[in-house]
Tab-separated table of C-alpha atoms in Angstrom:
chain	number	residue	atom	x	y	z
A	1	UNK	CA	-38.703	14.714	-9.940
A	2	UNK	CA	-40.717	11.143	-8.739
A	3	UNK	CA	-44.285	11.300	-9.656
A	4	UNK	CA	-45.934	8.558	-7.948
A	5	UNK	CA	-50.119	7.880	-8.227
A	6	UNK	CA	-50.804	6.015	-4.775
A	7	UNK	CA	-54.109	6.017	-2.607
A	8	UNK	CA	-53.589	6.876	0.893
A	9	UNK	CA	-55.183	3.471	2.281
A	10	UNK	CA	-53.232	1.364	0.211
A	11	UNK	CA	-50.606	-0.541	1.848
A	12	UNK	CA	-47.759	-0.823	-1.410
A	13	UNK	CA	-47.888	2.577	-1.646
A	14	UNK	CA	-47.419	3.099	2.164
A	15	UNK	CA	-44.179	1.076	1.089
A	16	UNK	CA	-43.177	2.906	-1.490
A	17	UNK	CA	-43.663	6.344	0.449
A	18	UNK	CA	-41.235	5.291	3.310
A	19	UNK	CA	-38.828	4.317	0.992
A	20	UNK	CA	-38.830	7.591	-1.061
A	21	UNK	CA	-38.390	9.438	2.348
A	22	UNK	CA	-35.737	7.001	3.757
A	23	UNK	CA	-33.812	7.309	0.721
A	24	UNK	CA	-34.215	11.256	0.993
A	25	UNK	CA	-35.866	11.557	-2.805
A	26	UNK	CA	-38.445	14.367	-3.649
A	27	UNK	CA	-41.763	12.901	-5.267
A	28	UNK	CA	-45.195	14.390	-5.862
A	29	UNK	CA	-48.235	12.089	-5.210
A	30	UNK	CA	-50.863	12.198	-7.035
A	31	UNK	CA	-54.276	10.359	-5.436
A	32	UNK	CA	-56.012	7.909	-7.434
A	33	UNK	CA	-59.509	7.159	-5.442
A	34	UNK	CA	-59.746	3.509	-5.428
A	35	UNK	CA	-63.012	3.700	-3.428
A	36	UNK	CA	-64.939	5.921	-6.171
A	37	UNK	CA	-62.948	3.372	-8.622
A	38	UNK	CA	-60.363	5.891	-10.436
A	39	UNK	CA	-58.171	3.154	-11.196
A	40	UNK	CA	-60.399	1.855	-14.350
A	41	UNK	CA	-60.236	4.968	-15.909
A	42	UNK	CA	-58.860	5.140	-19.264
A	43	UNK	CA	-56.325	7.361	-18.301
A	44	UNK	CA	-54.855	5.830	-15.486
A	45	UNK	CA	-55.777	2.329	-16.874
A	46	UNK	CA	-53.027	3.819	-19.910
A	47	UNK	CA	-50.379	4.020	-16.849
A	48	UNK	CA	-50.767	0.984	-15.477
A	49	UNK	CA	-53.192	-1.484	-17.006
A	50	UNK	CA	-53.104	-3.788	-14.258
A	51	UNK	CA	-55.324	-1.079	-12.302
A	52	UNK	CA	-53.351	-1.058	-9.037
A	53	UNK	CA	-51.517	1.601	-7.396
A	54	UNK	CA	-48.579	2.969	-6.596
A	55	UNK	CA	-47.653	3.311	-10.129
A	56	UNK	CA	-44.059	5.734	-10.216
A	57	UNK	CA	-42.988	7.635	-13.530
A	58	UNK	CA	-38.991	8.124	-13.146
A	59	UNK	CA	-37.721	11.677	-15.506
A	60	UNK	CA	-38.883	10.041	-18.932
A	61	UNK	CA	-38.998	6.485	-18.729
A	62	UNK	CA	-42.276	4.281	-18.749
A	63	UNK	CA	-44.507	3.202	-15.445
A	64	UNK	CA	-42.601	1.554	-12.830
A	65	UNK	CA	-45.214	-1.133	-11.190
A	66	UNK	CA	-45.686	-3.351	-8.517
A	67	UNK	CA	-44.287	-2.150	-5.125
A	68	UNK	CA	-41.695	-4.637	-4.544
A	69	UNK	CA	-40.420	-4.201	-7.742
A	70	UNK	CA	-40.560	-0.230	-7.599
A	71	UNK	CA	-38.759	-0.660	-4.531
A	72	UNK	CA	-35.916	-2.825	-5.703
A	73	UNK	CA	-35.137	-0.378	-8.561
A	74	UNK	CA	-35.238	2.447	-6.259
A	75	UNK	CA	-32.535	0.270	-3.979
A	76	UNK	CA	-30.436	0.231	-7.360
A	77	UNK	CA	-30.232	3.560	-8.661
A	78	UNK	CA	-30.431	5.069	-4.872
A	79	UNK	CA	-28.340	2.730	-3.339
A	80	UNK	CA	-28.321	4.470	0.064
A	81	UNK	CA	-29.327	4.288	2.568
A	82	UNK	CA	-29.481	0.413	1.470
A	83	UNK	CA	-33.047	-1.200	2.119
A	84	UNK	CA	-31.202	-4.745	1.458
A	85	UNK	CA	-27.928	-6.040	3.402
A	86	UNK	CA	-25.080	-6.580	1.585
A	87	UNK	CA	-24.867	-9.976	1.760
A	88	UNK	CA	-26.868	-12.213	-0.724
A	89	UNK	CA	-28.250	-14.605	2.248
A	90	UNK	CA	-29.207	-11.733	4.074
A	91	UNK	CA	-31.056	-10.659	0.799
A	92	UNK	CA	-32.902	-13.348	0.568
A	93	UNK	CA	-33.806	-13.794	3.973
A	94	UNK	CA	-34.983	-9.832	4.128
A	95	UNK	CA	-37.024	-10.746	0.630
A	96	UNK	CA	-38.310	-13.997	1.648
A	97	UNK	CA	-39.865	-12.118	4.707
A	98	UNK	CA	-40.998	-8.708	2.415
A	99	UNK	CA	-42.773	-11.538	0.331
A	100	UNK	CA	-44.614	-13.392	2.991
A	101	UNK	CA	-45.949	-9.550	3.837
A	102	UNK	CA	-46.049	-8.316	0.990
A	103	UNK	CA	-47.305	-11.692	-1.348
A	104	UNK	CA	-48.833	-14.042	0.188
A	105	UNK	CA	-51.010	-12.118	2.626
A	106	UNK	CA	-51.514	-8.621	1.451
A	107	UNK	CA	-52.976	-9.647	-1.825
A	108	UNK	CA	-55.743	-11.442	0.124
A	109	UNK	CA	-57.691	-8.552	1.238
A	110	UNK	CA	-57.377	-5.977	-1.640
A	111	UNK	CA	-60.411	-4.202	-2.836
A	112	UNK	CA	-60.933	-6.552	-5.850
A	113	UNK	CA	-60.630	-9.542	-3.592
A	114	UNK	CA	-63.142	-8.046	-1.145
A	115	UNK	CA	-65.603	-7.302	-4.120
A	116	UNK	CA	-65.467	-11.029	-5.631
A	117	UNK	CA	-66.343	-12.063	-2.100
A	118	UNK	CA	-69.078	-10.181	-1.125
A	119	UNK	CA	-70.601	-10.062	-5.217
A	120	UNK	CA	-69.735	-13.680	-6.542
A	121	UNK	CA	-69.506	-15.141	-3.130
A	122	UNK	CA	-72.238	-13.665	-1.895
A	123	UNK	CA	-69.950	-13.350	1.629
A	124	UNK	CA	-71.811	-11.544	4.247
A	125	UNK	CA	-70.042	-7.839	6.454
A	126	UNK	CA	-69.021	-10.131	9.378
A	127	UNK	CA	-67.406	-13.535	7.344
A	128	UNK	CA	-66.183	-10.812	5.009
A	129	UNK	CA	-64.460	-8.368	7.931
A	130	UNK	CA	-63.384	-12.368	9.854
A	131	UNK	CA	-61.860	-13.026	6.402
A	132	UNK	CA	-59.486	-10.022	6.353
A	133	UNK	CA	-58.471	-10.216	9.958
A	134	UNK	CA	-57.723	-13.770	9.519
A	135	UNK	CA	-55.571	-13.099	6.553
A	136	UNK	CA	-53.943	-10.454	7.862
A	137	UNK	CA	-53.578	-12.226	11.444
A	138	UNK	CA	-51.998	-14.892	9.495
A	139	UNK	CA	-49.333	-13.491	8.102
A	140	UNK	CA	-48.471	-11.300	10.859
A	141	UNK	CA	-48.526	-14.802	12.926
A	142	UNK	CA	-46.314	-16.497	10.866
A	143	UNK	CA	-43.852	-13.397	10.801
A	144	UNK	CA	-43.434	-13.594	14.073
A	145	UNK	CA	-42.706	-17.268	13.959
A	146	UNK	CA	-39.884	-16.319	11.339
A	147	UNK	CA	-38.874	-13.262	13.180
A	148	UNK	CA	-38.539	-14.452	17.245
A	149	UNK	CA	-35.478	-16.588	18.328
A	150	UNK	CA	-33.587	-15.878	14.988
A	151	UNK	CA	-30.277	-14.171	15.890
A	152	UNK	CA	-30.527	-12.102	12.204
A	153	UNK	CA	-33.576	-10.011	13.885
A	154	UNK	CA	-32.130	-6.957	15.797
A	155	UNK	CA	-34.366	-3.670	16.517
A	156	UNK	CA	-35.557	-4.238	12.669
A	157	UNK	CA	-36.745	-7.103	10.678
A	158	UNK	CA	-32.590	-7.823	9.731
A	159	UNK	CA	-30.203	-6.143	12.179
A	160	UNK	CA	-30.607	-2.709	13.428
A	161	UNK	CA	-31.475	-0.529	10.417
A	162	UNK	CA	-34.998	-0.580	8.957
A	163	UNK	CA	-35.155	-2.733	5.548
A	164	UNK	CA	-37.084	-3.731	3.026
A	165	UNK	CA	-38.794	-6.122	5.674
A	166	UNK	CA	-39.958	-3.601	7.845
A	167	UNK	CA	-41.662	-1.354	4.937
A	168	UNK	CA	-43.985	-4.877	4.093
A	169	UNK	CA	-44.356	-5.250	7.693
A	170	UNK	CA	-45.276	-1.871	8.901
A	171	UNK	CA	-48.039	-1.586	6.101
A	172	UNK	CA	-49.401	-5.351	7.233
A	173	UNK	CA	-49.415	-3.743	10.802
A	174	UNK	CA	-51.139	-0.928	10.375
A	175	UNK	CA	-53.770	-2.479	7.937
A	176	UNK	CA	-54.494	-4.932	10.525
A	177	UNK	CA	-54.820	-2.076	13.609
A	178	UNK	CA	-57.538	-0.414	10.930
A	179	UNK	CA	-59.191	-3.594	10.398
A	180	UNK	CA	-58.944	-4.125	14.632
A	181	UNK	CA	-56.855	-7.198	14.108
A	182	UNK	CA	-55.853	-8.474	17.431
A	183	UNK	CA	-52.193	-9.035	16.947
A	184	UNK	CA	-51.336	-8.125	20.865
A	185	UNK	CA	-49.596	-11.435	21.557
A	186	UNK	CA	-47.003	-10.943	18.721
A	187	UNK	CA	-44.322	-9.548	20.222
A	188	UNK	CA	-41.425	-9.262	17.898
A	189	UNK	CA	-43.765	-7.910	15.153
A	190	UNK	CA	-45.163	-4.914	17.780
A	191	UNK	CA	-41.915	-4.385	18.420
A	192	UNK	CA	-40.445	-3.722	15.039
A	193	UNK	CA	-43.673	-1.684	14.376
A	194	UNK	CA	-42.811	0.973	17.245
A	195	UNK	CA	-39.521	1.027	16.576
A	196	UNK	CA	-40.759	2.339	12.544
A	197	UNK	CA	-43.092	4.224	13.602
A	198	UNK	CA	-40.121	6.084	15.812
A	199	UNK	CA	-38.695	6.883	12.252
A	200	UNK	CA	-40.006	10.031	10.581
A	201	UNK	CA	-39.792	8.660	7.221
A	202	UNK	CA	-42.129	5.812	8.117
A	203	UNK	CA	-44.501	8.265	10.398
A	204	UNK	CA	-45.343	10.662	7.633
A	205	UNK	CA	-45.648	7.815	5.171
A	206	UNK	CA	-48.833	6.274	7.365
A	207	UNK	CA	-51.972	6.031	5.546
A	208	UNK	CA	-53.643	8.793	7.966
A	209	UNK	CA	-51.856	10.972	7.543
A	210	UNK	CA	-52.193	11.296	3.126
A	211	UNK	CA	-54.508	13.547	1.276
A	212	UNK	CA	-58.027	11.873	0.869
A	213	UNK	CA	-57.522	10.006	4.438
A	214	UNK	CA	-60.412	10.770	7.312
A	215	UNK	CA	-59.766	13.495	9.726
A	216	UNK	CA	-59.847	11.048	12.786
A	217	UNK	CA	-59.913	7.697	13.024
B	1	UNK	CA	-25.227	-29.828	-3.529
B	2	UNK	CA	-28.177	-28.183	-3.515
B	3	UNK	CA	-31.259	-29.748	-1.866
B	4	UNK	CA	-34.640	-28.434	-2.260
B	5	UNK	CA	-37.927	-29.375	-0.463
B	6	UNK	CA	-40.617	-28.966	-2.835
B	7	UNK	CA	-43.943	-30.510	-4.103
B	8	UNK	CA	-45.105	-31.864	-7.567
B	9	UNK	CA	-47.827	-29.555	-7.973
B	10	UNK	CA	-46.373	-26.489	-6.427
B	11	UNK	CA	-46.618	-23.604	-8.686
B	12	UNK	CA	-43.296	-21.855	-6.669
B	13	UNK	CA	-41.193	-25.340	-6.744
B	14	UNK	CA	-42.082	-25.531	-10.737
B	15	UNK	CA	-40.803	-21.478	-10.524
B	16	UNK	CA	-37.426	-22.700	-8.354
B	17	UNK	CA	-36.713	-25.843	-10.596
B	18	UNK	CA	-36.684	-24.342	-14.076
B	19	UNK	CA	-34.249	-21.694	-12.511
B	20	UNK	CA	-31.887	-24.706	-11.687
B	21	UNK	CA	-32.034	-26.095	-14.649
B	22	UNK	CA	-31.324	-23.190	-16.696
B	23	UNK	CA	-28.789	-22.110	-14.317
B	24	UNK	CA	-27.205	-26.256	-14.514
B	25	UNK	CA	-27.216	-26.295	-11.096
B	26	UNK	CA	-27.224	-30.002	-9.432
B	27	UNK	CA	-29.650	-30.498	-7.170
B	28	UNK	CA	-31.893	-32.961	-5.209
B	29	UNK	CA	-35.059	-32.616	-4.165
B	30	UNK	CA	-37.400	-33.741	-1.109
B	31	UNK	CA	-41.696	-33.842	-1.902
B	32	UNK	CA	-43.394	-32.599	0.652
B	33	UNK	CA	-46.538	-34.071	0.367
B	34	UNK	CA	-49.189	-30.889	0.755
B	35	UNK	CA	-52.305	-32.614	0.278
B	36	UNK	CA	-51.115	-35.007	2.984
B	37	UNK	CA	-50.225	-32.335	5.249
B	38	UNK	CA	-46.934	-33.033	5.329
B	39	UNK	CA	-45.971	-29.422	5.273
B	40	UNK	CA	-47.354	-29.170	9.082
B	41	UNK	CA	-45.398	-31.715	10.775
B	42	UNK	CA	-42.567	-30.441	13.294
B	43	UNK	CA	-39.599	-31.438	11.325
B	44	UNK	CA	-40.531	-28.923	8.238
B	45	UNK	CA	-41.875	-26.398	10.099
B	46	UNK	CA	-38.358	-26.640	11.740
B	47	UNK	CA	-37.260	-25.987	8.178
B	48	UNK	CA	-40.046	-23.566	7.340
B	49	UNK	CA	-42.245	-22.103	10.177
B	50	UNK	CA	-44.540	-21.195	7.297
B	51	UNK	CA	-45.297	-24.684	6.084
B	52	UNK	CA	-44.988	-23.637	2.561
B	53	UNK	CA	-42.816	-24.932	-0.066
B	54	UNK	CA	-40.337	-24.853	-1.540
B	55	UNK	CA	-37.360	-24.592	1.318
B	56	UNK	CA	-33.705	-24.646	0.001
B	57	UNK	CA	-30.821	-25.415	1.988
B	58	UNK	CA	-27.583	-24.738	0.317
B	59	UNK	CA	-24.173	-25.661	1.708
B	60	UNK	CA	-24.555	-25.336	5.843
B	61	UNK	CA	-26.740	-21.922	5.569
B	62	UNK	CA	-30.318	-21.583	6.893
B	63	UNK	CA	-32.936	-22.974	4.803
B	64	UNK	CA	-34.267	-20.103	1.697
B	65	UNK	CA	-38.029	-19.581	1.557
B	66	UNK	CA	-39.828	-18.162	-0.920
B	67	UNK	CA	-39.699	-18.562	-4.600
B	68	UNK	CA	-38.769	-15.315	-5.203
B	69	UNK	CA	-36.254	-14.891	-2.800
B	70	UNK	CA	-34.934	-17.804	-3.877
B	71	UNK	CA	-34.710	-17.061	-7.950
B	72	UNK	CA	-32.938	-13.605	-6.780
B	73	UNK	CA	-30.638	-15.623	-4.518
B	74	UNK	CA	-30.043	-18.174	-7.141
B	75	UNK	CA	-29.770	-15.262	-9.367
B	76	UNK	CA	-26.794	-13.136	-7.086
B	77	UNK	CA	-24.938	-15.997	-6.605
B	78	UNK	CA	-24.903	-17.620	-10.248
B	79	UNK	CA	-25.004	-14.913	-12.253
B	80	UNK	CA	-25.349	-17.107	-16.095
B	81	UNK	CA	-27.416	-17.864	-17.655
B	82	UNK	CA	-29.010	-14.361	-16.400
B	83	UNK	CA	-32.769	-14.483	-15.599
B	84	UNK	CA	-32.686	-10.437	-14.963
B	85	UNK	CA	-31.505	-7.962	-17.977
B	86	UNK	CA	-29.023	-6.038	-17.385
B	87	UNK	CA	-30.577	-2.944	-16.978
B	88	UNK	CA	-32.495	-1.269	-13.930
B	89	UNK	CA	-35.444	-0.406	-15.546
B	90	UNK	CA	-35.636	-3.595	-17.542
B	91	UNK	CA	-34.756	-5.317	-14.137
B	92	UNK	CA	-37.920	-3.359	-12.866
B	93	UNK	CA	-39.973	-4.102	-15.782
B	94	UNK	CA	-39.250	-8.582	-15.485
B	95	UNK	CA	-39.939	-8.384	-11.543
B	96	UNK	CA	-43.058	-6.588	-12.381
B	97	UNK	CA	-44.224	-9.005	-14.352
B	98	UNK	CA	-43.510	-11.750	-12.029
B	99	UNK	CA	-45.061	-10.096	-9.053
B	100	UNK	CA	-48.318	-9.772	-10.995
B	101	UNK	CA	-48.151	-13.557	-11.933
B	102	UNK	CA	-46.699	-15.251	-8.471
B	103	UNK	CA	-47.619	-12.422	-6.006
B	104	UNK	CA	-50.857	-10.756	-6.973
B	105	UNK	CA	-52.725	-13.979	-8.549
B	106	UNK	CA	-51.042	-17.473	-7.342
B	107	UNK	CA	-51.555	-16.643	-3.553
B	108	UNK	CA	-55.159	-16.522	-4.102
B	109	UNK	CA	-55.449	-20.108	-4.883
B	110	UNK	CA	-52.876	-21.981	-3.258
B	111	UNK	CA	-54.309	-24.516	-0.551
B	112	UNK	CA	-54.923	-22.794	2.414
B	113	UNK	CA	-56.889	-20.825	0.965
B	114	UNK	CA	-59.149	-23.068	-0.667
B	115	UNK	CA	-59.395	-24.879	2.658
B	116	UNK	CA	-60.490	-21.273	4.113
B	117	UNK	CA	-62.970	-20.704	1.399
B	118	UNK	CA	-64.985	-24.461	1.960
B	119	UNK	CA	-64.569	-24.884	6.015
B	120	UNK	CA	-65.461	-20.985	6.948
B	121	UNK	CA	-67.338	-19.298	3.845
B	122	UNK	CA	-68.502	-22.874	3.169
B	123	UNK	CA	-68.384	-22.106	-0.244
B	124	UNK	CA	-69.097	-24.893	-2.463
B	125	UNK	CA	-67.395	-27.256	-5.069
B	126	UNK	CA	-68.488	-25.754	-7.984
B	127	UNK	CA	-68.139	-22.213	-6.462
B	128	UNK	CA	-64.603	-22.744	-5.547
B	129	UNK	CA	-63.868	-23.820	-8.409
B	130	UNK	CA	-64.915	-21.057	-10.256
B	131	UNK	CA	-62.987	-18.613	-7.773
B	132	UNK	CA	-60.128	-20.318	-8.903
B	133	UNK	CA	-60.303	-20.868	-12.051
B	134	UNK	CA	-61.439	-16.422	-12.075
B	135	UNK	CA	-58.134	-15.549	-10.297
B	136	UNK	CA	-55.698	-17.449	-12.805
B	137	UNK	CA	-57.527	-16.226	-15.651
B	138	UNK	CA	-57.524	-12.391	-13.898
B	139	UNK	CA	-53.837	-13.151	-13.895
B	140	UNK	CA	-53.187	-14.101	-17.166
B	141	UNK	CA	-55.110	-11.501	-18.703
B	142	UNK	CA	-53.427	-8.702	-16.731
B	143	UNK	CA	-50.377	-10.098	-18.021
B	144	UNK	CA	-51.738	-10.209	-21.472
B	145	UNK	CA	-52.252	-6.313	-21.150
B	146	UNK	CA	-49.244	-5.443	-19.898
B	147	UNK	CA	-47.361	-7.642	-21.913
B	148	UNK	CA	-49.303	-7.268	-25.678
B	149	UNK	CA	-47.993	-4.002	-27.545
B	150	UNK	CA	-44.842	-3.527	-25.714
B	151	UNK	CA	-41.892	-3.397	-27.190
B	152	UNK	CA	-39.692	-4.891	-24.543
B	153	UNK	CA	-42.057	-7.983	-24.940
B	154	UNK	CA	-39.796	-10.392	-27.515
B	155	UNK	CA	-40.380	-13.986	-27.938
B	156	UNK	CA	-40.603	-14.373	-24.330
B	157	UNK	CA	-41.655	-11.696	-21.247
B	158	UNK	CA	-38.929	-9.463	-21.767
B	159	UNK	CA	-36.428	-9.833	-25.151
B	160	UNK	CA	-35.630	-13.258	-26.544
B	161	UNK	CA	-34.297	-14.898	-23.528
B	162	UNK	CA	-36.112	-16.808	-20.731
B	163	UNK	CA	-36.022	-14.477	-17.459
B	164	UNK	CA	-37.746	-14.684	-14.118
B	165	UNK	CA	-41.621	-13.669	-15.149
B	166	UNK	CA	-41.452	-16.185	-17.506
B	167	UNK	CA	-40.761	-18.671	-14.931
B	168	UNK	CA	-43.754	-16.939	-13.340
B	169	UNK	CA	-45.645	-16.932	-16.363
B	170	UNK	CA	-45.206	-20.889	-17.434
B	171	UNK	CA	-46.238	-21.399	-13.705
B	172	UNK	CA	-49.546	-19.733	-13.535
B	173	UNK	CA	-50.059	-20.992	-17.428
B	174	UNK	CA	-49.972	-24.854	-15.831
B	175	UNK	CA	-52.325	-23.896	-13.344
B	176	UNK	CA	-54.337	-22.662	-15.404
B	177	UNK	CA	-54.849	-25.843	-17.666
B	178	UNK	CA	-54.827	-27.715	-14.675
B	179	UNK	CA	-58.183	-26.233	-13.841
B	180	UNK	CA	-59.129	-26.002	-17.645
B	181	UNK	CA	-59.538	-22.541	-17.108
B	182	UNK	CA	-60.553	-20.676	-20.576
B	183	UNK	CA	-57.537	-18.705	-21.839
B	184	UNK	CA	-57.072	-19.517	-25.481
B	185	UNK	CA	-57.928	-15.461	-26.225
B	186	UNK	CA	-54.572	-14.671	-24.856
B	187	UNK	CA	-52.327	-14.795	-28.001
B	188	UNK	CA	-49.272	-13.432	-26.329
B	189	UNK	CA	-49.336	-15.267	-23.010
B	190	UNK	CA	-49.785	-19.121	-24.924
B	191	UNK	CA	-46.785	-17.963	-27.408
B	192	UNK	CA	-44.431	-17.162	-24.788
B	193	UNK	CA	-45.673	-20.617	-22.541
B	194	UNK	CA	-45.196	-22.267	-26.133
B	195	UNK	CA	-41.206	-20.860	-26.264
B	196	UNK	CA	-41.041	-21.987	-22.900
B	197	UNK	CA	-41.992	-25.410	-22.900
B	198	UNK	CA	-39.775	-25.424	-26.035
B	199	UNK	CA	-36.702	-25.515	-23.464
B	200	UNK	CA	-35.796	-28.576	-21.734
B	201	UNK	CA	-35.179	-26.650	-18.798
B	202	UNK	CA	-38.819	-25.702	-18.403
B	203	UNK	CA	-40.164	-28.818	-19.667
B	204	UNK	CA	-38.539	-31.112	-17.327
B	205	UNK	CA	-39.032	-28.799	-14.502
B	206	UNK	CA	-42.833	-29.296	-15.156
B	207	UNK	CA	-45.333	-30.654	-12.454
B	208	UNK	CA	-46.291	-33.706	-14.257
B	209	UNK	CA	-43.023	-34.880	-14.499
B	210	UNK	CA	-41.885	-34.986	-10.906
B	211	UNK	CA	-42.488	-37.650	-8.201
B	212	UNK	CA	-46.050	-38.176	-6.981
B	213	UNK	CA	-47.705	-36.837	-10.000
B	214	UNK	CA	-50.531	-38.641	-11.063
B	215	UNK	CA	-49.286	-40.786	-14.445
B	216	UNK	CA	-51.628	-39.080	-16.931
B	217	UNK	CA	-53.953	-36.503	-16.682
């Protein structure tokens, strides 16, 4: 049995949760409240001292971290179905996009990110709320740049089965639709998004629908 | 040949050209002058829509972006020296590592963002500095904790070999003095940037010793 300590609103472990249903594997979540700030606690802190979530304990082994890297041992000892083509170009193109997701935009707007602005920065609501929008417009912006008119995109991110890719941009998409990102004009990106959200394994991933989440949104 | 568009100061071309090196692959390699805003003009966004660096084109392929795509590219297609163990959980354990050094922290600081933080937030000199200079040492220390006490750690990140988070390491450990950021209570990160800098691989990789680097600092 997976035991996996996520948070319903965060985005890596939205990742890791479609991943674990793609690939068919039975894991019990356990909810660490990042809002009432669970994550410093000793005990979890003992997990994962970096303080992040999803953290994933495999049969005896220590704390897998990070998502991308959970996610990339999880396409190695669960090889199907694969999240990564076969080919090692088509690898890298399918990483290089899960990183512009997944690393250079996501970790903009986390909740430690967030607190530095508004407590060092002294950064207003508003230039706080325009600072995650434009971070996550950004990267949704320049996915689409990297995704339209390139004959490797197909339904998904990389051909017609959903990858790696998609998992870093479904959880970009759906954090910007919370945050009311206007992302209307992207059309490639919207279009991947349905087509994941068509998946069951992605739909009962979404944050919304996790223990902890609001009724209604 | 192997030809690489990249930038002195660039923590992720630094990350790309120690991997060559250890790897004693040839290659040759284009600055792309970022505080000149080279990375904007229409021939490299042709190469990379994202304006970032580094891009590497190999043979008659499409350009590879992203350092990390790129060092598991690298990686897949030339296998020795090996800069992943040989195990999956190990495997999980090095990208780990690197994700917290070149995905969680160096994002934070790279120039766009800094632009961000002094034309919107109109945050200051002094106070952009110290946002910097707060995420590399967050970084570090992270690493530090994850790193300090385990017994995977060895005389670098992960046994007695250089592997891809100490490339990530070194990276975020040049920054760092770059911006004389504070970070001499972190016996276990400055031991394994020591070992590295040992290696000629690492120390020629180094951003003070490519083109347009200022001639002492």
């Amino acid at each position: 049995m997976i035991k996996m300590y996520g948070f319903w609103r965060s985005a890596a472990s939205f990742r890791v949760r479609i991943a674990l249903n793609l690939k068919g594997l039975a894991y019990e979540e356990t909810m660490v409240d990042i809002d009432a700030g669970e994550q410093y606690v000793p005990a979890y802190k003992a997990i994962n001292p970096q303080s992040a979530v999803p953290s994933v304990l495999v049969d005896d082994g220590p704390p897998l971290t990070q998502s991308l890297a959970i996610l990339e041992y999880l396409e190695e000892v669960h090889p199907q179905p694969a999240l990564l083509p076969a080919d090692a170009r088509g690898r890298a193109r399918v990483r290089s996009l899960a990183l512009l997701f997944a690393a250079d935009h996501h970790p903009l707007i986390v909740p430690r990110v967030r607190r530095y602005l508004t407590e060092q920065l002294k950064v207003d609501d508003d230039r706080r709320s325009a600072w995650i929008r434009h971070w996550f417009r950004e990267g949704l912006a320049q996915g689409e740049a990297k995704l339209t008119n390139d004959p490797a995109t197909g339904a998904f991110c990389h051909g017609d089965t959903p990858g790696l890719a998609d998992l870093c941009l479904i959880s970009q998409v759906m954090g910007a639709k919370n945050f009311k990102v206007e992302i209307g004009d992207l059309p490639t990106v919207n279009r991947i998004a349905e087509a994941c959200l068509a998946i069951d394994a992605f739909a009962r991933a979404q944050p919304l629908r996790q223990r902890g989440a609001p009724a209604s949104h």
